[in-house]
mmCIF file of C-alpha atoms and ligand atoms in Angstrom:
data_model
loop_
_atom_site.group_PDB
_atom_site.id
_atom_site.type_symbol
_atom_site.label_atom_id
_atom_site.label_comp_id
_atom_site.label_asym_id
_atom_site.label_seq_id
_atom_site.Cartn_x
_atom_site.Cartn_y
_atom_site.Cartn_z
ATOM 1 C CA MET Z 11 -8.187 -41.397 -29.710
ATOM 2 C CA LYS Z 12 -9.736 -38.714 -27.488
ATOM 3 C CA ARG Z 13 -10.111 -35.937 -29.136
ATOM 4 C CA GLU Z 14 -9.392 -32.739 -26.815
ATOM 5 C CA LYS Z 15 -11.077 -29.523 -27.480
ATOM 6 C CA LYS Z 16 -8.986 -26.967 -28.829
ATOM 7 C CA LYS Z 17 -7.342 -24.652 -25.786
ATOM 8 C CA LYS Z 18 -8.291 -21.042 -25.968
ATOM 9 C CA ARG Z 19 -5.075 -18.987 -25.755
ATOM 10 C CA VAL Z 20 -5.265 -16.033 -23.338
ATOM 11 C CA VAL Z 21 -3.046 -13.418 -22.346
ATOM 12 C CA ILE Z 22 -3.890 -11.622 -19.043
ATOM 13 C CA ALA Z 23 -2.827 -8.594 -17.845
ATOM 14 C CA LEU Z 24 -2.548 -7.975 -13.994
ATOM 15 C CA GLY Z 25 -3.083 -4.451 -12.385
ATOM 16 C CA GLY Z 26 -2.134 -3.062 -9.062
ATOM 17 C CA ASN Z 27 -4.748 -5.300 -6.901
ATOM 18 C CA ALA Z 28 -2.857 -8.177 -7.881
ATOM 19 C CA LEU Z 29 0.374 -7.621 -6.589
ATOM 20 C CA GLY Z 30 -0.003 -5.226 -3.456
ATOM 21 C CA LYS Z 31 2.101 -2.146 -2.840
ATOM 22 C CA THR Z 32 4.845 -3.791 -0.064
ATOM 23 C CA LEU Z 33 6.710 -6.536 0.216
ATOM 24 C CA PRO Z 34 4.270 -8.466 2.424
ATOM 25 C CA GLU Z 35 1.440 -7.542 0.792
ATOM 26 C CA GLN Z 36 2.697 -8.689 -2.654
ATOM 27 C CA MET Z 37 3.240 -12.193 -1.180
ATOM 28 C CA GLN Z 38 0.109 -12.296 0.038
ATOM 29 C CA ALA Z 39 -1.500 -10.933 -3.308
ATOM 30 C CA VAL Z 40 -0.012 -13.488 -5.262
ATOM 31 C CA LYS Z 41 -1.486 -16.271 -3.650
ATOM 32 C CA LEU Z 42 -5.246 -15.074 -4.665
ATOM 33 C CA THR Z 43 -3.995 -14.082 -7.974
ATOM 34 C CA SER Z 44 -2.363 -17.413 -8.366
ATOM 35 C CA LYS Z 45 -6.008 -18.887 -7.551
ATOM 36 C CA ALA Z 46 -7.441 -17.086 -10.435
ATOM 37 C CA ILE Z 47 -5.125 -17.862 -12.906
ATOM 38 C CA VAL Z 48 -4.827 -21.613 -12.460
ATOM 39 C CA ASP Z 49 -8.780 -21.379 -12.660
ATOM 40 C CA LEU Z 50 -8.292 -20.238 -16.220
ATOM 41 C CA LEU Z 51 -5.958 -23.082 -16.548
ATOM 42 C CA GLU Z 52 -8.710 -25.468 -15.514
ATOM 43 C CA GLU Z 53 -11.056 -23.656 -17.865
ATOM 44 C CA ASN Z 54 -9.237 -25.451 -20.734
ATOM 45 C CA CYS Z 55 -7.274 -22.263 -21.295
ATOM 46 C CA GLU Z 56 -3.588 -21.810 -22.133
ATOM 47 C CA VAL Z 57 -2.539 -18.959 -19.977
ATOM 48 C CA VAL Z 58 0.232 -16.002 -20.445
ATOM 49 C CA VAL Z 59 0.688 -13.568 -17.722
ATOM 50 C CA SER Z 60 1.941 -10.165 -17.856
ATOM 51 C CA HIS Z 61 1.841 -7.810 -14.822
ATOM 52 C CA GLY Z 62 2.084 -3.831 -14.081
ATOM 53 C CA ASN Z 63 4.549 -2.506 -11.632
ATOM 54 C CA GLY Z 64 3.895 1.037 -10.578
ATOM 55 C CA PRO Z 65 4.272 0.483 -6.912
ATOM 56 C CA GLN Z 66 7.467 -1.957 -7.086
ATOM 57 C CA VAL Z 67 9.464 0.324 -9.712
ATOM 58 C CA GLY Z 68 8.916 3.648 -7.463
ATOM 59 C CA MET Z 69 10.146 1.335 -4.490
ATOM 60 C CA ILE Z 70 13.511 0.166 -6.323
ATOM 61 C CA ASN Z 71 14.007 3.552 -7.780
ATOM 62 C CA ASN Z 72 13.782 4.868 -4.448
ATOM 63 C CA ALA Z 73 15.971 2.474 -2.858
ATOM 64 C CA MET Z 74 18.700 2.909 -5.519
ATOM 65 C CA ALA Z 75 18.270 6.845 -5.204
ATOM 66 C CA ALA Z 76 18.998 5.945 -1.182
ATOM 67 C CA LEU Z 77 22.010 3.940 -2.246
ATOM 68 C CA SER Z 78 23.751 6.540 -4.272
ATOM 69 C CA ARG Z 79 22.837 9.401 -1.795
ATOM 70 C CA GLU Z 80 24.783 7.037 0.790
ATOM 71 C CA ASN Z 81 27.649 6.189 -1.373
ATOM 72 C CA PRO Z 82 28.853 8.475 -3.745
ATOM 73 C CA ASP Z 83 30.773 5.976 -5.737
ATOM 74 C CA GLN Z 84 27.470 4.390 -6.584
ATOM 75 C CA PRO Z 85 25.973 6.509 -9.582
ATOM 76 C CA ASN Z 86 22.014 6.521 -9.562
ATOM 77 C CA THR Z 87 20.419 3.581 -11.220
ATOM 78 C CA PRO Z 88 19.004 3.884 -14.669
ATOM 79 C CA LEU Z 89 15.180 3.576 -14.576
ATOM 80 C CA SER Z 90 15.617 0.448 -16.972
ATOM 81 C CA VAL Z 91 17.599 -1.607 -14.513
ATOM 82 C CA CYS Z 92 14.953 -0.647 -11.994
ATOM 83 C CA VAL Z 93 12.119 -2.057 -14.399
ATOM 84 C CA ALA Z 94 14.223 -5.062 -14.860
ATOM 85 C CA MET Z 95 14.849 -5.627 -11.274
ATOM 86 C CA SER Z 96 10.596 -5.472 -11.027
ATOM 87 C CA GLN Z 97 10.417 -7.745 -13.122
ATOM 88 C CA ALA Z 98 12.609 -10.230 -11.521
ATOM 89 C CA TYR Z 99 10.984 -9.507 -8.104
ATOM 90 C CA ILE Z 100 7.528 -9.928 -9.298
ATOM 91 C CA GLY Z 101 8.453 -13.046 -11.591
ATOM 92 C CA TYR Z 102 9.720 -14.742 -8.356
ATOM 93 C CA ASP Z 103 6.721 -14.144 -6.135
ATOM 94 C CA LEU Z 104 4.398 -15.063 -9.134
ATOM 95 C CA GLN Z 105 6.039 -17.982 -10.227
ATOM 96 C CA ASN Z 106 6.539 -19.620 -6.695
ATOM 97 C CA ALA Z 107 2.806 -19.024 -5.956
ATOM 98 C CA LEU Z 108 1.893 -20.534 -9.234
ATOM 99 C CA ARG Z 109 4.066 -23.498 -8.877
ATOM 100 C CA GLU Z 110 2.804 -24.092 -5.596
ATOM 101 C CA GLU Z 111 -1.084 -23.607 -6.546
ATOM 102 C CA LEU Z 112 -0.518 -26.056 -9.293
ATOM 103 C CA ARG Z 113 0.755 -28.793 -6.839
ATOM 104 C CA ASN Z 114 -2.050 -27.708 -4.229
ATOM 105 C CA ARG Z 115 -4.616 -29.022 -7.367
ATOM 106 C CA GLY Z 116 -2.633 -31.886 -8.479
ATOM 107 C CA ILE Z 117 -1.295 -30.211 -11.674
ATOM 108 C CA ASN Z 118 2.301 -31.161 -12.059
ATOM 109 C CA ASP Z 119 2.812 -31.257 -15.722
ATOM 110 C CA ILE Z 120 2.904 -27.690 -16.135
ATOM 111 C CA LEU Z 121 6.252 -25.594 -15.527
ATOM 112 C CA VAL Z 122 6.169 -21.986 -14.900
ATOM 113 C CA ALA Z 123 8.935 -19.486 -16.028
ATOM 114 C CA THR Z 124 9.621 -15.736 -16.092
ATOM 115 C CA MET Z 125 10.801 -14.152 -19.055
ATOM 116 C CA ILE Z 126 13.295 -11.258 -18.223
ATOM 117 C CA THR Z 127 11.519 -9.013 -21.457
ATOM 118 C CA GLN Z 128 12.975 -6.166 -23.268
ATOM 119 C CA VAL Z 129 10.514 -4.073 -25.382
ATOM 120 C CA ARG Z 130 11.655 -1.866 -27.936
ATOM 121 C CA VAL Z 131 10.395 2.094 -28.232
ATOM 122 C CA ASP Z 132 10.554 4.604 -30.594
ATOM 123 C CA GLU Z 133 13.336 7.178 -29.276
ATOM 124 C CA ASN Z 134 11.075 9.952 -31.352
ATOM 125 C CA ASP Z 135 8.106 8.844 -29.134
ATOM 126 C CA PRO Z 136 6.203 11.932 -28.082
ATOM 127 C CA ALA Z 137 5.880 10.729 -24.293
ATOM 128 C CA PHE Z 138 9.433 11.192 -24.203
ATOM 129 C CA THR Z 139 9.257 15.052 -24.311
ATOM 130 C CA HIS Z 140 6.124 14.757 -22.269
ATOM 131 C CA PRO Z 141 6.315 12.750 -19.321
ATOM 132 C CA THR Z 142 3.260 11.994 -17.813
ATOM 133 C CA LYS Z 143 3.255 8.669 -15.531
ATOM 134 C CA PRO Z 144 4.153 9.565 -11.791
ATOM 135 C CA ILE Z 145 6.525 6.802 -9.955
ATOM 136 C CA GLY Z 146 7.810 6.836 -6.409
ATOM 137 C CA TYR Z 147 7.034 8.630 -3.203
ATOM 138 C CA TYR Z 148 5.761 12.210 -2.822
ATOM 139 C CA MET Z 149 8.267 14.626 -2.283
ATOM 140 C CA THR Z 150 8.675 18.225 -0.632
ATOM 141 C CA LYS Z 151 10.153 21.132 -2.738
ATOM 142 C CA GLU Z 152 13.790 20.697 -1.245
ATOM 143 C CA GLN Z 153 13.810 16.844 -2.199
ATOM 144 C CA ALA Z 154 12.282 17.623 -5.495
ATOM 145 C CA GLU Z 155 15.282 20.078 -6.346
ATOM 146 C CA PHE Z 156 17.361 17.760 -5.037
ATOM 147 C CA ALA Z 157 16.315 14.980 -7.265
ATOM 148 C CA GLU Z 158 16.388 17.080 -10.328
ATOM 149 C CA LYS Z 159 19.663 18.409 -9.817
ATOM 150 C CA ASN Z 160 21.361 15.301 -9.072
ATOM 151 C CA TYR Z 161 19.293 12.597 -10.989
ATOM 152 C CA LYS Z 162 18.314 14.771 -13.638
ATOM 153 C CA TYR Z 163 14.704 13.504 -12.469
ATOM 154 C CA ILE Z 164 11.569 15.432 -14.065
ATOM 155 C CA MET Z 165 9.449 16.497 -11.334
ATOM 156 C CA SER Z 166 5.767 17.201 -11.195
ATOM 157 C CA ARG Z 167 3.856 19.324 -8.969
ATOM 158 C CA SER Z 168 0.349 18.257 -7.757
ATOM 159 C CA SER Z 169 -2.272 21.101 -6.556
ATOM 160 C CA ASP Z 170 -1.337 20.685 -2.788
ATOM 161 C CA ASN Z 171 2.454 21.296 -3.193
ATOM 162 C CA GLN Z 172 3.498 17.660 -3.470
ATOM 163 C CA TYR Z 173 5.819 16.761 -5.846
ATOM 164 C CA ARG Z 174 6.524 13.262 -7.737
ATOM 165 C CA ARG Z 175 8.783 12.088 -10.348
ATOM 166 C CA VAL Z 176 7.163 11.608 -13.560
ATOM 167 C CA VAL Z 177 8.650 9.657 -16.729
ATOM 168 C CA ALA Z 178 7.771 8.820 -19.988
ATOM 169 C CA SER Z 179 5.312 6.277 -21.269
ATOM 170 C CA PRO Z 180 6.027 5.338 -24.489
ATOM 171 C CA LYS Z 181 4.192 3.165 -26.625
ATOM 172 C CA PRO Z 182 5.519 -0.517 -27.313
ATOM 173 C CA GLN Z 183 6.789 -1.258 -30.631
ATOM 174 C CA GLU Z 184 8.400 -4.570 -30.602
ATOM 175 C CA ILE Z 185 8.962 -7.361 -27.841
ATOM 176 C CA ILE Z 186 12.390 -8.487 -28.185
ATOM 177 C CA GLU Z 187 12.264 -11.948 -26.688
ATOM 178 C CA ILE Z 188 9.009 -12.801 -28.582
ATOM 179 C CA GLY Z 189 10.685 -16.141 -29.916
ATOM 180 C CA SER Z 190 11.520 -17.398 -26.856
ATOM 181 C CA ILE Z 191 8.438 -16.298 -25.245
ATOM 182 C CA LYS Z 192 6.257 -18.099 -28.034
ATOM 183 C CA ALA Z 193 8.344 -21.408 -27.700
ATOM 184 C CA LEU Z 194 7.894 -21.514 -24.057
ATOM 185 C CA VAL Z 195 3.975 -21.187 -24.411
ATOM 186 C CA ASP Z 196 3.752 -23.450 -27.403
ATOM 187 C CA ALA Z 197 5.584 -26.075 -25.504
ATOM 188 C CA GLY Z 198 2.572 -25.681 -22.769
ATOM 189 C CA GLN Z 199 4.419 -23.902 -20.149
ATOM 190 C CA LEU Z 200 2.868 -20.952 -17.885
ATOM 191 C CA VAL Z 201 4.882 -17.937 -18.773
ATOM 192 C CA ILE Z 202 5.244 -14.715 -17.110
ATOM 193 C CA ALA Z 203 6.262 -12.247 -19.607
ATOM 194 C CA CYS Z 204 6.256 -8.091 -20.475
ATOM 195 C CA GLY Z 205 6.389 -7.398 -16.745
ATOM 196 C CA GLY Z 206 5.961 -4.074 -15.822
ATOM 197 C CA GLY Z 207 5.462 -3.320 -19.582
ATOM 198 C CA GLY Z 208 8.511 -4.319 -20.562
ATOM 199 C CA ILE Z 209 12.243 -3.092 -19.950
ATOM 200 C CA PRO Z 210 12.224 -0.182 -22.291
ATOM 201 C CA VAL Z 211 14.926 -0.554 -24.637
ATOM 202 C CA ILE Z 212 15.854 1.737 -27.871
ATOM 203 C CA ARG Z 213 17.759 0.122 -30.934
ATOM 204 C CA GLN Z 214 21.121 1.482 -31.885
ATOM 205 C CA GLY Z 215 22.510 -0.996 -34.360
ATOM 206 C CA ASN Z 216 22.802 -4.362 -32.709
ATOM 207 C CA HIS Z 217 22.974 -2.561 -29.183
ATOM 208 C CA LEU Z 218 19.832 -2.095 -27.416
ATOM 209 C CA LYS Z 219 19.712 0.702 -25.069
ATOM 210 C CA GLY Z 220 17.861 1.069 -21.966
ATOM 211 C CA ALA Z 221 15.207 4.111 -21.967
ATOM 212 C CA SER Z 222 14.363 6.330 -19.124
ATOM 213 C CA ALA Z 223 10.567 5.243 -19.357
ATOM 214 C CA VAL Z 224 7.956 2.838 -18.051
ATOM 215 C CA ILE Z 225 5.617 1.398 -20.303
ATOM 216 C CA ASP Z 226 1.934 0.808 -20.001
ATOM 217 C CA LYS Z 227 1.252 -2.815 -19.194
ATOM 218 C CA ASP Z 228 -1.869 -2.970 -20.758
ATOM 219 C CA PHE Z 229 -0.461 -1.900 -24.234
ATOM 220 C CA VAL Z 230 2.080 -4.164 -23.808
ATOM 221 C CA SER Z 231 -0.261 -6.992 -22.960
ATOM 222 C CA GLU Z 232 -2.307 -6.090 -26.078
ATOM 223 C CA LEU Z 233 0.982 -6.509 -28.364
ATOM 224 C CA LEU Z 234 1.877 -9.784 -26.537
ATOM 225 C CA ALA Z 235 -1.342 -10.941 -27.328
ATOM 226 C CA GLU Z 236 -1.309 -10.432 -31.084
ATOM 227 C CA LYS Z 237 1.892 -11.649 -31.409
ATOM 228 C CA LEU Z 238 1.241 -14.884 -29.743
ATOM 229 C CA ASP Z 239 -2.081 -15.297 -31.641
ATOM 230 C CA ALA Z 240 -4.237 -15.104 -28.692
ATOM 231 C CA ASP Z 241 -7.787 -15.718 -28.785
ATOM 232 C CA CYS Z 242 -8.496 -13.616 -25.646
ATOM 233 C CA LEU Z 243 -6.813 -10.546 -24.154
ATOM 234 C CA ILE Z 244 -8.126 -10.433 -20.095
ATOM 235 C CA ILE Z 245 -7.474 -7.562 -17.852
ATOM 236 C CA LEU Z 246 -7.849 -8.349 -14.462
ATOM 237 C CA THR Z 247 -8.467 -5.121 -12.527
ATOM 238 C CA ALA Z 248 -10.185 -3.686 -9.524
ATOM 239 C CA VAL Z 249 -13.544 -3.316 -11.013
ATOM 240 C CA GLU Z 250 -15.882 -5.965 -12.400
ATOM 241 C CA LYS Z 251 -17.161 -4.169 -15.423
ATOM 242 C CA VAL Z 252 -16.552 -0.903 -17.306
ATOM 243 C CA ALA Z 253 -18.930 1.684 -16.525
ATOM 244 C CA ILE Z 254 -20.274 4.740 -18.468
ATOM 245 C CA ASN Z 255 -20.753 7.760 -16.769
ATOM 246 C CA PHE Z 256 -18.689 6.089 -13.990
ATOM 247 C CA GLY Z 257 -19.149 7.618 -10.351
ATOM 248 C CA LYS Z 258 -22.326 9.642 -11.417
ATOM 249 C CA GLN Z 259 -25.620 9.195 -10.965
ATOM 250 C CA ASN Z 260 -26.497 7.562 -14.166
ATOM 251 C CA GLU Z 261 -23.879 5.127 -14.031
ATOM 252 C CA LYS Z 262 -24.332 1.994 -16.017
ATOM 253 C CA TRP Z 263 -22.127 -0.708 -15.923
ATOM 254 C CA LEU Z 264 -21.719 -2.410 -19.401
ATOM 255 C CA SER Z 265 -21.565 -6.452 -20.320
ATOM 256 C CA TYR Z 266 -20.474 -6.246 -23.665
ATOM 257 C CA LEU Z 267 -18.889 -3.211 -25.503
ATOM 258 C CA ASN Z 268 -18.404 -3.179 -29.396
ATOM 259 C CA THR Z 269 -15.335 -1.204 -30.399
ATOM 260 C CA LYS Z 270 -17.622 1.302 -32.326
ATOM 261 C CA ASP Z 271 -19.360 2.258 -29.099
ATOM 262 C CA ALA Z 272 -15.928 2.086 -27.191
ATOM 263 C CA ARG Z 273 -14.384 4.750 -29.564
ATOM 264 C CA LYS Z 274 -17.269 7.082 -28.997
ATOM 265 C CA TYR Z 275 -17.290 6.612 -25.054
ATOM 266 C CA MET Z 276 -13.767 7.171 -25.209
ATOM 267 C CA ALA Z 277 -13.739 10.368 -27.232
ATOM 268 C CA GLU Z 278 -16.902 11.445 -24.656
ATOM 269 C CA GLY Z 279 -14.202 11.193 -22.123
ATOM 270 C CA HIS Z 280 -15.940 7.937 -19.982
ATOM 271 C CA PHE Z 281 -12.601 6.359 -19.155
ATOM 272 C CA ALA Z 282 -10.105 8.050 -16.606
ATOM 273 C CA SER Z 283 -6.770 8.378 -18.569
ATOM 274 C CA GLY Z 284 -3.930 6.276 -16.861
ATOM 275 C CA SER Z 285 -6.279 3.826 -15.350
ATOM 276 C CA MET Z 286 -9.503 2.625 -17.051
ATOM 277 C CA LEU Z 287 -8.520 4.403 -20.520
ATOM 278 C CA PRO Z 288 -5.543 2.628 -21.771
ATOM 279 C CA LYS Z 289 -7.675 -0.548 -20.739
ATOM 280 C CA VAL Z 290 -10.660 0.187 -23.356
ATOM 281 C CA GLU Z 291 -7.833 1.411 -25.787
ATOM 282 C CA ALA Z 292 -6.013 -1.908 -25.548
ATOM 283 C CA ALA Z 293 -9.068 -3.561 -25.879
ATOM 284 C CA VAL Z 294 -10.357 -2.217 -28.887
ATOM 285 C CA LEU Z 295 -6.893 -2.640 -30.565
ATOM 286 C CA PHE Z 296 -6.900 -6.244 -29.963
ATOM 287 C CA ALA Z 297 -10.463 -6.867 -30.517
ATOM 288 C CA GLU Z 298 -10.216 -4.984 -34.199
ATOM 289 C CA SER Z 299 -6.632 -7.056 -35.011
ATOM 290 C CA LYS Z 300 -8.204 -9.739 -36.296
ATOM 291 C CA PRO Z 301 -11.540 -11.617 -36.501
ATOM 292 C CA GLY Z 302 -12.682 -13.719 -33.753
ATOM 293 C CA ARG Z 303 -10.513 -12.061 -30.829
ATOM 294 C CA THR Z 304 -11.993 -10.641 -28.098
ATOM 295 C CA ALA Z 305 -11.056 -8.716 -24.728
ATOM 296 C CA LEU Z 306 -12.079 -8.996 -21.608
ATOM 297 C CA ILE Z 307 -12.038 -6.866 -18.514
ATOM 298 C CA THR Z 308 -13.324 -7.850 -14.983
ATOM 299 C CA LEU Z 309 -12.211 -8.018 -11.485
ATOM 300 C CA LEU Z 310 -8.921 -10.341 -10.618
ATOM 301 C CA GLN Z 311 -11.306 -12.294 -8.457
ATOM 302 C CA LYS Z 312 -13.853 -13.194 -10.691
ATOM 303 C CA ALA Z 313 -11.526 -14.588 -13.871
ATOM 304 C CA LYS Z 314 -13.413 -17.596 -13.823
ATOM 305 C CA GLU Z 315 -16.696 -16.407 -14.344
ATOM 306 C CA GLY Z 316 -15.266 -13.973 -16.810
ATOM 307 C CA ILE Z 317 -13.846 -16.670 -19.189
ATOM 308 C CA GLN Z 318 -17.369 -18.444 -18.538
ATOM 309 C CA GLY Z 319 -19.305 -15.241 -19.831
ATOM 310 C CA LYS Z 320 -21.103 -14.662 -16.625
ATOM 311 C CA THR Z 321 -19.458 -11.499 -15.913
ATOM 312 C CA GLY Z 322 -17.188 -8.740 -16.710
ATOM 313 C CA THR Z 323 -17.092 -6.404 -19.684
ATOM 314 C CA ILE Z 324 -16.478 -8.267 -23.480
ATOM 315 C CA ILE Z 325 -15.359 -6.302 -26.038
ATOM 316 C CA GLY Z 326 -15.541 -7.207 -29.262
ATOM 317 C CA ILE Z 327 -16.587 -6.360 -32.899
ATOM 318 C CA ASP Z 328 -20.318 -7.231 -33.621
HETATM 319 P P1 ADP L 219 -4.499 -1.550 -12.666
HETATM 320 O O1 ADP L 219 -3.834 -1.294 -11.577
HETATM 321 O O2 ADP L 219 -5.443 -2.663 -12.727
HETATM 322 O O3 ADP L 219 -4.205 -1.013 -13.909
HETATM 323 P P2 ADP L 219 -6.333 0.958 -12.210
HETATM 324 O O4 ADP L 219 -6.365 1.297 -10.945
HETATM 325 O O5 ADP L 219 -5.307 1.616 -13.148
HETATM 326 O O6 ADP L 219 -5.820 -0.429 -12.336
HETATM 327 O O7 ADP L 219 -7.821 1.193 -13.150
HETATM 328 C C1 ADP L 219 -8.632 0.525 -12.467
HETATM 329 C C2 ADP L 219 -9.606 1.724 -12.026
HETATM 330 O O8 ADP L 219 -10.000 2.592 -13.145
HETATM 331 C C3 ADP L 219 -10.688 1.133 -11.251
HETATM 332 O O9 ADP L 219 -10.723 0.756 -10.143
HETATM 333 C C4 ADP L 219 -12.138 2.546 -11.502
HETATM 334 O O10 ADP L 219 -11.514 2.861 -10.010
HETATM 335 C C5 ADP L 219 -11.336 2.956 -12.388
HETATM 336 N N1 ADP L 219 -12.296 3.559 -13.465
HETATM 337 C C6 ADP L 219 -11.941 4.879 -14.274
HETATM 338 N N2 ADP L 219 -12.916 5.124 -15.086
HETATM 339 C C7 ADP L 219 -13.914 3.896 -15.198
HETATM 340 C C8 ADP L 219 -14.999 3.918 -15.561
HETATM 341 N N3 ADP L 219 -15.604 4.271 -16.590
HETATM 342 N N4 ADP L 219 -15.513 2.040 -15.548
HETATM 343 C C9 ADP L 219 -14.770 1.458 -14.708
HETATM 344 N N5 ADP L 219 -13.494 1.612 -13.672
HETATM 345 C C10 ADP L 219 -13.144 3.170 -14.023
HETATM 346 MG MG1 MG L 220 -2.614 0.811 -13.494
#
């Protein structure tokens, strides 16, 4: 009997550039993204996909707010529902493009599915009292006051007197649908899960109540990778490698980063919060969660070279 080399299980986290910012942009972007994902399948990987939703959840949130302005019978839509909508919409475009790319390469035995995923957060998470994640469009003072009064939004003001809604970004505690995700992954299906960080919910006995928050996709991808006992967490973003002294004269791009140095660099402020910092934090958590686990941060278009060890930044323990 022919013995197959054991497949490497990877969870990939897709960032903003994998999806674009508008409906037509997304439909185009997912084609390239699907090529990168199917490249990994052809590198003998078992792939699980998660993704962010910054622009999409902002867009949906604004559209739903416009609906309730037009029609007073329509109360404003909870943010948890907006995240659910973003999962379905992004999942639709991605699974459609993935199915097409698989068929174009003559791979007909891999099924693609999107799992609507709820993620439990702690209602006492300090993020709820300090919302930091901006979503949606920039507003004038008048628009911001209207939203504060009528929708109970928390607004933040930037230095140039522009206003933006900020929401809490609590840490993911538990992936509610993990059993279903695992069953599909174990059956060899290509699964898209935990989209947009997952739908944030708080446990109230048997009831899961939607929370007004957006969970960071890098952290939930890390949790997903741990729970699926993945070998590698791959964060695909808009840079090929992680740098120290980023953007400065003495900038240095890193091919390998051990978790000890990563912690030191984090403390020294080398990684911008809200962009590179959560990626490095997630990578460190994963690499330290079990011997043999590594994380890779690289450019979406370089996923294949990354898994071959030719580029990107690998985060591991020495
Ligand atoms: P995504 O949408 O994929 O989550 P982000 O834009 O949030 O991506 O984060 C990736 C960006 O982080 C890069 O494009 C880069 O501009 C920025 N960045 C900040 N600090 C660093 C660093 N030290 N090394 C590399 N990139 C960094
Ligand atoms: Mg981001």
